[in-house]
Coordinates of C-alpha atoms in Angstrom, one line a residue:
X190 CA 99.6 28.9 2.9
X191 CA 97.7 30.2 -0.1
X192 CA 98.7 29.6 -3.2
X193 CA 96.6 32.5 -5.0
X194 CA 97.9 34.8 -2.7
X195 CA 101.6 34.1 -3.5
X196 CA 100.5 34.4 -7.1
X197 CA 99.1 37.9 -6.7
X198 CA 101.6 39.3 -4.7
X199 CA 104.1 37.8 -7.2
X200 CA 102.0 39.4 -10.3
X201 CA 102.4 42.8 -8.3
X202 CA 106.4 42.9 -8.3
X203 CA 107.0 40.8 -11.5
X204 CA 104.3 41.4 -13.8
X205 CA 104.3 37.6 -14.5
X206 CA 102.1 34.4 -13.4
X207 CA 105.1 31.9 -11.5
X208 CA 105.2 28.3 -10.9
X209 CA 105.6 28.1 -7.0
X210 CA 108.3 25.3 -4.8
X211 CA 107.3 24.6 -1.2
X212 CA 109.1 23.4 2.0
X213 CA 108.4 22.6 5.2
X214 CA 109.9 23.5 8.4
X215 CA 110.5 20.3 11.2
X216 CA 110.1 19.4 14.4
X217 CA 112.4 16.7 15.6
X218 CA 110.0 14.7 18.4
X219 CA 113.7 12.9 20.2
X220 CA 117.5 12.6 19.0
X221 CA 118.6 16.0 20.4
X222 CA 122.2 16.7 19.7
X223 CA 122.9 13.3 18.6
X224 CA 122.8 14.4 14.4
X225 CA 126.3 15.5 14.6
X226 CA 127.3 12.3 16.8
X227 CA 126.7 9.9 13.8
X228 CA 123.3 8.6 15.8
X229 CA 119.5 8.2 15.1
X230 CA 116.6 11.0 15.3
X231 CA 113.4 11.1 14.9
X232 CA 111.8 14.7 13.1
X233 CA 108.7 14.8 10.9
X234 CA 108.0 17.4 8.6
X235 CA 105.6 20.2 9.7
X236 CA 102.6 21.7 8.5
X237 CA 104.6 25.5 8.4
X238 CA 106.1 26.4 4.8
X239 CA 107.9 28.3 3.1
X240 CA 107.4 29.1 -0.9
X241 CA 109.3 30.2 -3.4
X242 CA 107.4 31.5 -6.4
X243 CA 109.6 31.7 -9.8
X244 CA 109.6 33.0 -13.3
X245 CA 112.7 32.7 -15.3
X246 CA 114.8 35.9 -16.9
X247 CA 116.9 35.7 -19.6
X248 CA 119.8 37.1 -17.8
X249 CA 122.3 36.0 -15.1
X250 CA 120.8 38.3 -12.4
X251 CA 118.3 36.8 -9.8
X252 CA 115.7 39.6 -8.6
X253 CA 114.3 37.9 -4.8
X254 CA 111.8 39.7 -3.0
X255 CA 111.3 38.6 0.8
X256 CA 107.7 38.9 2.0
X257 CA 109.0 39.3 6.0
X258 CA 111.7 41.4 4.9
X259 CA 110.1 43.7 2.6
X260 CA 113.2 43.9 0.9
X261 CA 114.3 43.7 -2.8
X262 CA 117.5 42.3 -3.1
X263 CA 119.4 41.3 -7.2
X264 CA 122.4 38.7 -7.3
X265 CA 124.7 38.8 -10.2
X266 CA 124.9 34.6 -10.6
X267 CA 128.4 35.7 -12.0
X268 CA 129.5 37.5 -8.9
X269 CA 128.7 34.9 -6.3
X270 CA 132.0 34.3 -4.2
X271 CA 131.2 34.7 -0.4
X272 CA 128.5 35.2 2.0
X273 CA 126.9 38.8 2.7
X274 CA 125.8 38.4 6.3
X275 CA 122.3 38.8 4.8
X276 CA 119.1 36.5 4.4
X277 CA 120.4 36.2 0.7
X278 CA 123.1 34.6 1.6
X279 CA 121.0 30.8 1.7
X280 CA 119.4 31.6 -2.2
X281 CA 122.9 32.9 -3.4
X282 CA 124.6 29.8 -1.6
X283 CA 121.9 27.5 -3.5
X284 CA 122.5 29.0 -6.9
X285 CA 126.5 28.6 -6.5
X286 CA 126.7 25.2 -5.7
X287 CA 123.9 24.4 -8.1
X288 CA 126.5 25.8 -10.7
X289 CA 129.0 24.1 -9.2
X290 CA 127.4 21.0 -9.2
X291 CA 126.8 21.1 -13.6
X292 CA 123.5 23.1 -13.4
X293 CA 124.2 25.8 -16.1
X294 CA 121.5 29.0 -14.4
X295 CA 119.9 31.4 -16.0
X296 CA 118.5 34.7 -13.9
X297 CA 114.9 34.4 -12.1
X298 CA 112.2 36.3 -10.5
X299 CA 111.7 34.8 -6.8
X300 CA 109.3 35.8 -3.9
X301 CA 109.7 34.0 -0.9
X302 CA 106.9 33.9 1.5
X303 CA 107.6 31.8 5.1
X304 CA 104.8 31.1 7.6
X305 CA 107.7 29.6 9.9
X306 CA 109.3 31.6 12.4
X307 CA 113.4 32.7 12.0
X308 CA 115.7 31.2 15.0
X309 CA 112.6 29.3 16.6
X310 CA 114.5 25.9 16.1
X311 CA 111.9 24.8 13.4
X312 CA 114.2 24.7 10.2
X313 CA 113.3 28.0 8.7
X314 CA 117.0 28.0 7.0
X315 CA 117.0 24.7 5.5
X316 CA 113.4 25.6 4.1
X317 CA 114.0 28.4 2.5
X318 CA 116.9 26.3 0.7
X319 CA 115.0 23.2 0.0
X320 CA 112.3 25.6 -1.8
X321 CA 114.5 27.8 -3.4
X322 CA 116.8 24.5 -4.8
X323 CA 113.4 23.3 -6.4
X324 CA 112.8 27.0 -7.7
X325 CA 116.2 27.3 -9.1
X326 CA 116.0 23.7 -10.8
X327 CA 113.0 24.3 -12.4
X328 CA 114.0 27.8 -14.0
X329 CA 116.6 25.9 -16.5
X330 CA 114.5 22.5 -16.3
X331 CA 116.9 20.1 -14.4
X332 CA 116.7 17.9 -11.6
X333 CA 118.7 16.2 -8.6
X334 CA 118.3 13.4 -6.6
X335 CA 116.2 14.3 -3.0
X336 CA 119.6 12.9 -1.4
X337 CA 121.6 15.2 -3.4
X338 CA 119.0 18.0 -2.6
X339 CA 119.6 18.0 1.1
X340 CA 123.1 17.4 1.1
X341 CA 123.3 20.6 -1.2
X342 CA 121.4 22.5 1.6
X343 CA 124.2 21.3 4.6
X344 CA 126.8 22.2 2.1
X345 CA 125.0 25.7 1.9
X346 CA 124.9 26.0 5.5
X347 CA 128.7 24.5 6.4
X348 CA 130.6 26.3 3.7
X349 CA 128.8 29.3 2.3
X350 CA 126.4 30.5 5.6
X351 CA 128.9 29.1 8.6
X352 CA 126.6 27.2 10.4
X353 CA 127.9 23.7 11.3
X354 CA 125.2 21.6 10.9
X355 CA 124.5 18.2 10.2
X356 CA 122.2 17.4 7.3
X357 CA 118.9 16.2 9.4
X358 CA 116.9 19.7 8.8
X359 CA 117.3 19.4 4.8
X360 CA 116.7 15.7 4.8
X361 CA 113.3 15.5 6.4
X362 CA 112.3 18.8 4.6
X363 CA 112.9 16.8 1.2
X364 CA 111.7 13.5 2.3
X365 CA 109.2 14.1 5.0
X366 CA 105.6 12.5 3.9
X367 CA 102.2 13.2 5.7
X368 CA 101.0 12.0 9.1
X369 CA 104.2 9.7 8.7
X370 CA 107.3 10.5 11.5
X371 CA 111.2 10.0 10.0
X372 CA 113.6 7.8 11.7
X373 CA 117.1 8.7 10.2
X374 CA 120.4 7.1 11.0
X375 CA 122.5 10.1 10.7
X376 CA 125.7 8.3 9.2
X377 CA 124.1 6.4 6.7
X378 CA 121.0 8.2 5.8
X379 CA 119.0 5.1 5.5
X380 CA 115.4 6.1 6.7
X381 CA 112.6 4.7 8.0
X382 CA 109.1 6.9 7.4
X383 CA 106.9 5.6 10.3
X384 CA 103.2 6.1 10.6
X385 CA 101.5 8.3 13.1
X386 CA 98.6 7.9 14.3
X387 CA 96.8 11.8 13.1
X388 CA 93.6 11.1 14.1
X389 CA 94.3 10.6 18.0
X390 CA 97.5 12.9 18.3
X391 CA 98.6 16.6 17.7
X392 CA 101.9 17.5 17.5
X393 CA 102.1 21.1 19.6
X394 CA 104.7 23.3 19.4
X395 CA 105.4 25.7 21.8
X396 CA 107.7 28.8 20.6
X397 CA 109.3 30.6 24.6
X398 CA 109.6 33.7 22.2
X399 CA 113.4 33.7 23.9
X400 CA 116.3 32.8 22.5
X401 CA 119.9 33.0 24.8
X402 CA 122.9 34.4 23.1
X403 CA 125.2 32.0 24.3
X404 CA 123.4 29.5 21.8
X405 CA 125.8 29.2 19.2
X406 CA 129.5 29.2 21.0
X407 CA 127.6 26.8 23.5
X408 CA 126.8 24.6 20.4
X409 CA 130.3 24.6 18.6
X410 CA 131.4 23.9 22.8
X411 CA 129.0 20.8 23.1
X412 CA 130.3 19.6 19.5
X413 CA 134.5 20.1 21.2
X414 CA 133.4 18.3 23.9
X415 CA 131.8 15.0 21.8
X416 CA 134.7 15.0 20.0
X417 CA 136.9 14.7 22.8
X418 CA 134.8 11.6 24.4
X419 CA 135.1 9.9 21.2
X420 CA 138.9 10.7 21.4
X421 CA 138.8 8.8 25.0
X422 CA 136.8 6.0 23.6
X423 CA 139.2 5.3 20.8
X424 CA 142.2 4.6 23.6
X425 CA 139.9 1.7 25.0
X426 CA 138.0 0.6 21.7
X427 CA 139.2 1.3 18.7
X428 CA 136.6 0.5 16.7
X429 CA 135.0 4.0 17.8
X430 CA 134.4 6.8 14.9
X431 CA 131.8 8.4 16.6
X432 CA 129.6 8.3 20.0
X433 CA 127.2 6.5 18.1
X434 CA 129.6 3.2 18.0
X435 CA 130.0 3.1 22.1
X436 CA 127.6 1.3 23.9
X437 CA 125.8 2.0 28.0
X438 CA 128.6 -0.9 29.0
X439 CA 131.5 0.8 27.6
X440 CA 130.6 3.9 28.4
X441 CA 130.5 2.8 32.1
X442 CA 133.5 0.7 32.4
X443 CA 135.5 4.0 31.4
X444 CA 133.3 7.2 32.7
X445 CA 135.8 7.4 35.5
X446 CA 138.7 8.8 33.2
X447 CA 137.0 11.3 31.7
X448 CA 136.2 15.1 33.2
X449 CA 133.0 15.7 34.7
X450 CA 131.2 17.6 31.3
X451 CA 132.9 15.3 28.7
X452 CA 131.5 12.6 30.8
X453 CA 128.1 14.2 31.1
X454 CA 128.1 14.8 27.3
X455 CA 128.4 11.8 26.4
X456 CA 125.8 10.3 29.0
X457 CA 123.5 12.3 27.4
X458 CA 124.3 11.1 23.6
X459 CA 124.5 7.8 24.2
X460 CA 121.4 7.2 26.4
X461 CA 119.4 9.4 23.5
X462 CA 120.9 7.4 20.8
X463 CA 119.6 4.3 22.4
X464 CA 116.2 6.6 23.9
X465 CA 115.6 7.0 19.8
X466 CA 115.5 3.3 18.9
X467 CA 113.4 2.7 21.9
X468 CA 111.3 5.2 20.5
X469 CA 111.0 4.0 16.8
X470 CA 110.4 0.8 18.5
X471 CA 106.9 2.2 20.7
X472 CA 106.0 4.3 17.4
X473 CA 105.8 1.3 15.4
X474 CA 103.4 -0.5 18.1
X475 CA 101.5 2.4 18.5
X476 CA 102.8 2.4 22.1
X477 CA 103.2 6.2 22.6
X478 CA 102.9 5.9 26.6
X479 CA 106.0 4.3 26.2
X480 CA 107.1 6.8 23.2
X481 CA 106.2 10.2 25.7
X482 CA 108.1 8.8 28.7
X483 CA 111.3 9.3 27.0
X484 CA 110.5 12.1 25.6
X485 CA 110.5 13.4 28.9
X486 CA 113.6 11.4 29.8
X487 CA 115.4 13.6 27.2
X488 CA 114.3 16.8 28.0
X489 CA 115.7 16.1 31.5
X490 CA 118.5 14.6 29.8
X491 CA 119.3 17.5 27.9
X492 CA 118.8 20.1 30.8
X493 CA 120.8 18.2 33.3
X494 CA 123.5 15.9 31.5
X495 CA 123.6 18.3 28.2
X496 CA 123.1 21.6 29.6
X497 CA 121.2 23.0 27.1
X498 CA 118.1 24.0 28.4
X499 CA 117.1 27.4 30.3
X500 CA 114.6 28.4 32.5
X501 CA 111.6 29.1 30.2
X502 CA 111.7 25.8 28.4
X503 CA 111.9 24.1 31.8
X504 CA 108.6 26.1 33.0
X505 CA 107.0 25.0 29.5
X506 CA 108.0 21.3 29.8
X507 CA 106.7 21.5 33.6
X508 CA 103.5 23.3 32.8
X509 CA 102.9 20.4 29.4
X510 CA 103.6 17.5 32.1
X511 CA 100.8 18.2 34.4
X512 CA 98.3 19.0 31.5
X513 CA 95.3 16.0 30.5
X514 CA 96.0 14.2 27.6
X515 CA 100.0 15.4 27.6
X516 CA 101.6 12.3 26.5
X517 CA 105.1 13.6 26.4
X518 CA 107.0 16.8 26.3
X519 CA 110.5 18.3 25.5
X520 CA 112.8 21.1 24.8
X521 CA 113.7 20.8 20.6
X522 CA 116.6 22.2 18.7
X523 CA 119.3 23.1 19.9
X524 CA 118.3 25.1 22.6
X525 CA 119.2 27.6 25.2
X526 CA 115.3 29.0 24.4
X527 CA 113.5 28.3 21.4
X528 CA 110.3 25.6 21.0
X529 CA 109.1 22.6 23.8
X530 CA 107.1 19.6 21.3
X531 CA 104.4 18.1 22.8
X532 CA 102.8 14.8 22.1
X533 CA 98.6 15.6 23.1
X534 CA 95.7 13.6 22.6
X535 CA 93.7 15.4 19.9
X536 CA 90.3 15.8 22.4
X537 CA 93.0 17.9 24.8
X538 CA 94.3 20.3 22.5
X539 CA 92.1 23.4 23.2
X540 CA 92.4 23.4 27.2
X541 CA 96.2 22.2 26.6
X542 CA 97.2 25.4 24.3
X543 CA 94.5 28.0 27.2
X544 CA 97.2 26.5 30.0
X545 CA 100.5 26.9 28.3
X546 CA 99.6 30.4 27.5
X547 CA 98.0 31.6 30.5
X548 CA 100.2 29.3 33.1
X549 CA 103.5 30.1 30.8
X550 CA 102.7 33.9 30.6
X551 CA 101.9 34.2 34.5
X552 CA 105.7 32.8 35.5
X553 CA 107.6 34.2 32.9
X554 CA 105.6 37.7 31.8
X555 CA 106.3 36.2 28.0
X556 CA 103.1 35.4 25.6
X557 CA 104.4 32.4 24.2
X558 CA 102.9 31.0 21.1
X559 CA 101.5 27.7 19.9
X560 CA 101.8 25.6 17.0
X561 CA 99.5 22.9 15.8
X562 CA 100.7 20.6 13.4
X563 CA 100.5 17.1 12.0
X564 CA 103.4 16.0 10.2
X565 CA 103.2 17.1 6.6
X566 CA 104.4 16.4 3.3
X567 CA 107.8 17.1 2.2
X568 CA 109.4 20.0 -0.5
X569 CA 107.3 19.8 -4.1
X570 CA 105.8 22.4 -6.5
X571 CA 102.7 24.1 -4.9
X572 CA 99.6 22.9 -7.0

């Protein structure tokens, strides 16, 4: 992402030189579907952005040119009281609870420029508001907490956009640091930022280029379904408040009274909770033969107990497994479609990227495409 770019392009529609936010996208390597189950996962921050460049007005009204959308869209910050069904709808979310939150606004020029694909699973959304909260605080001078920050951006998402999300995507866009991997306990958002080792590993995305309608209601159906394990749980230990309190013991001394896809559900958040320690654990020794063979314990997890994978991330998890150098693959985000990540030794990355796109193209008829990152540093101003 070029700064001097940004500037220019923001020169032409605003006729002003801007201070420019940036925030990264992320890529959660395991802890699939366990965010909203109170457990532990295990993102870093990617080397894809997104920037907001701003200049402040002296007026209530922000003026936000998209870059993708070629579109030129003005927000009266007195006339904010529900969501548009439009991409303005994250920057006019921001600004309210900002407001909401004691931060008096003024108007301001913004241009948002993305290099991260929309509805890929890498975070685009929560981007877009961790830049635009930085944008936004800058134009009147204040401040909030990184904590703050990202729960502003779930808040954004739960009560103003309607996605029900936890607040994992905001956190490691704020907090994320380079070459370093986050392990998050979702319930108390203590953190861990653990090294990884750059020089010997890549972290390869691989976008399908599908994405299944039946994402979302399959999403709010696997969130019904957790909730009604930990319902069954409570009758038999009543300490539980979430999936994340039961253990492998409990869960089988009391499988047998629960249907066959709550059961399954919570097979799969359980083991992964536990599959994510593990995985902290190997990260920490540097083990990551040990770190890829879960990886590829939840991705067959998630396909077989969780039900949330589909046929092209299966063929791009198969094709990854039988690649040199592959140390792990899986399906990421929620997904029904969307990205595989890949864990592949740094010598391998060339031949590895020539077979997912020839072998993946060949059985599907879809050009995929291909990602390579190292984790990155987390929201600042773009210097």
């Amino acid at each position: 992402m070029d700064f001097i770019t940004i500037a220019d392009k923001f020169k032409d529609h605003f006729k002003s030189i801007p201070r420019i936010f940036k925030a990264p996208g992320r890529v959660n390597l395991i802890g699939e579907h366990v965010d909203y189950n109170d457990g532990f996962v295990l993102p870093v921050a990617i080397n894809n952005y997104t920037a907001v460049a701003m200049t402040p007005r002296q007026d209530r009204m922000l003026w936000i040119w998209s870059e993708s959308m070629k579109e030129l869209k003005k927000i009266d910050l007195d006339e904010i009281t529900r969501k548009q069904n439009h991409w303005s709808d994250y920057i006019a979310g921001i600004a309210k609870l900002l407001e909401l939150n004691g931060i008096k606004l003024t108007g301001a020029n913004l241009l948002i420029e993305s290099e991260i694909p929309i509805g890929a699973g890498l975070s685009s959304s929560a981007a877009l508001e961790m830049s635009a909260s930085l944008a936004l605080l800058n134009s009147v001078d204040a401040a909030l907490d990184s904590v703050k920050l990202a729960k502003l951006g779930q808040t954004v998402e739960n009560q103003f956009v309607g996605t029900n999300c936890s607040v994992m995507d905001q956190f490691v866009s704020v907090h994320g640091e380079k070459d370093k991997a986050l392990f998050l306990d979702c319930r108390t958002l203590n953190y861990e930022l653990i090294a990884l080792p750059s020089d010997d590993i890549k972290i390869v995305i691989c976008n399908t280029q599908v994405k299944h309608e039946l994402g979302e209601s399959e999403y709010n159906k696997r969130r019904s379904e957790c909730d009604a394990g930990v319902k069954i749980f409570k009758k038999s230990f009543a300490n539980t408040r979430a999936l994340r309190d039961v253990t492998i013991d409990q869960f089988n001394e009391i499988q047998d009274q629960m249907l066959p896809n709550i059961r399954m559900r919570c097979r799969h958040v359980i083991n992964e909770i536990e599959r994510t320690r593990l995985c902290a654990d190997a990260l920490k020794k540097k083990d990551l033969i040990t770190f890829g063979k879960y990886m590829y314990e939840s991705h067959n997890s998630l396909r077989d107990d969780y039900q949330v994978s589909c046929r092209e991330l299966d063929v791009m998890v198969n094709i990854a497994a039988k690649q040199p150098g592959v140390l792990g693959a899986r399906l990421t985000g929620v997904g029904f479609g969307g990205c595989t990540v890949n864990l592949v030794k740094t010598q391998n990355v060339g031949r590895f990227c020539e077979a997912i796109y020839t072998n993946y193209k060949k059985q599907t008829g879809i050009e995929p495409i291909i990602y390579i990152s190292s984790a990155a540093r987390g929201a600042a101003e773009f210097f």
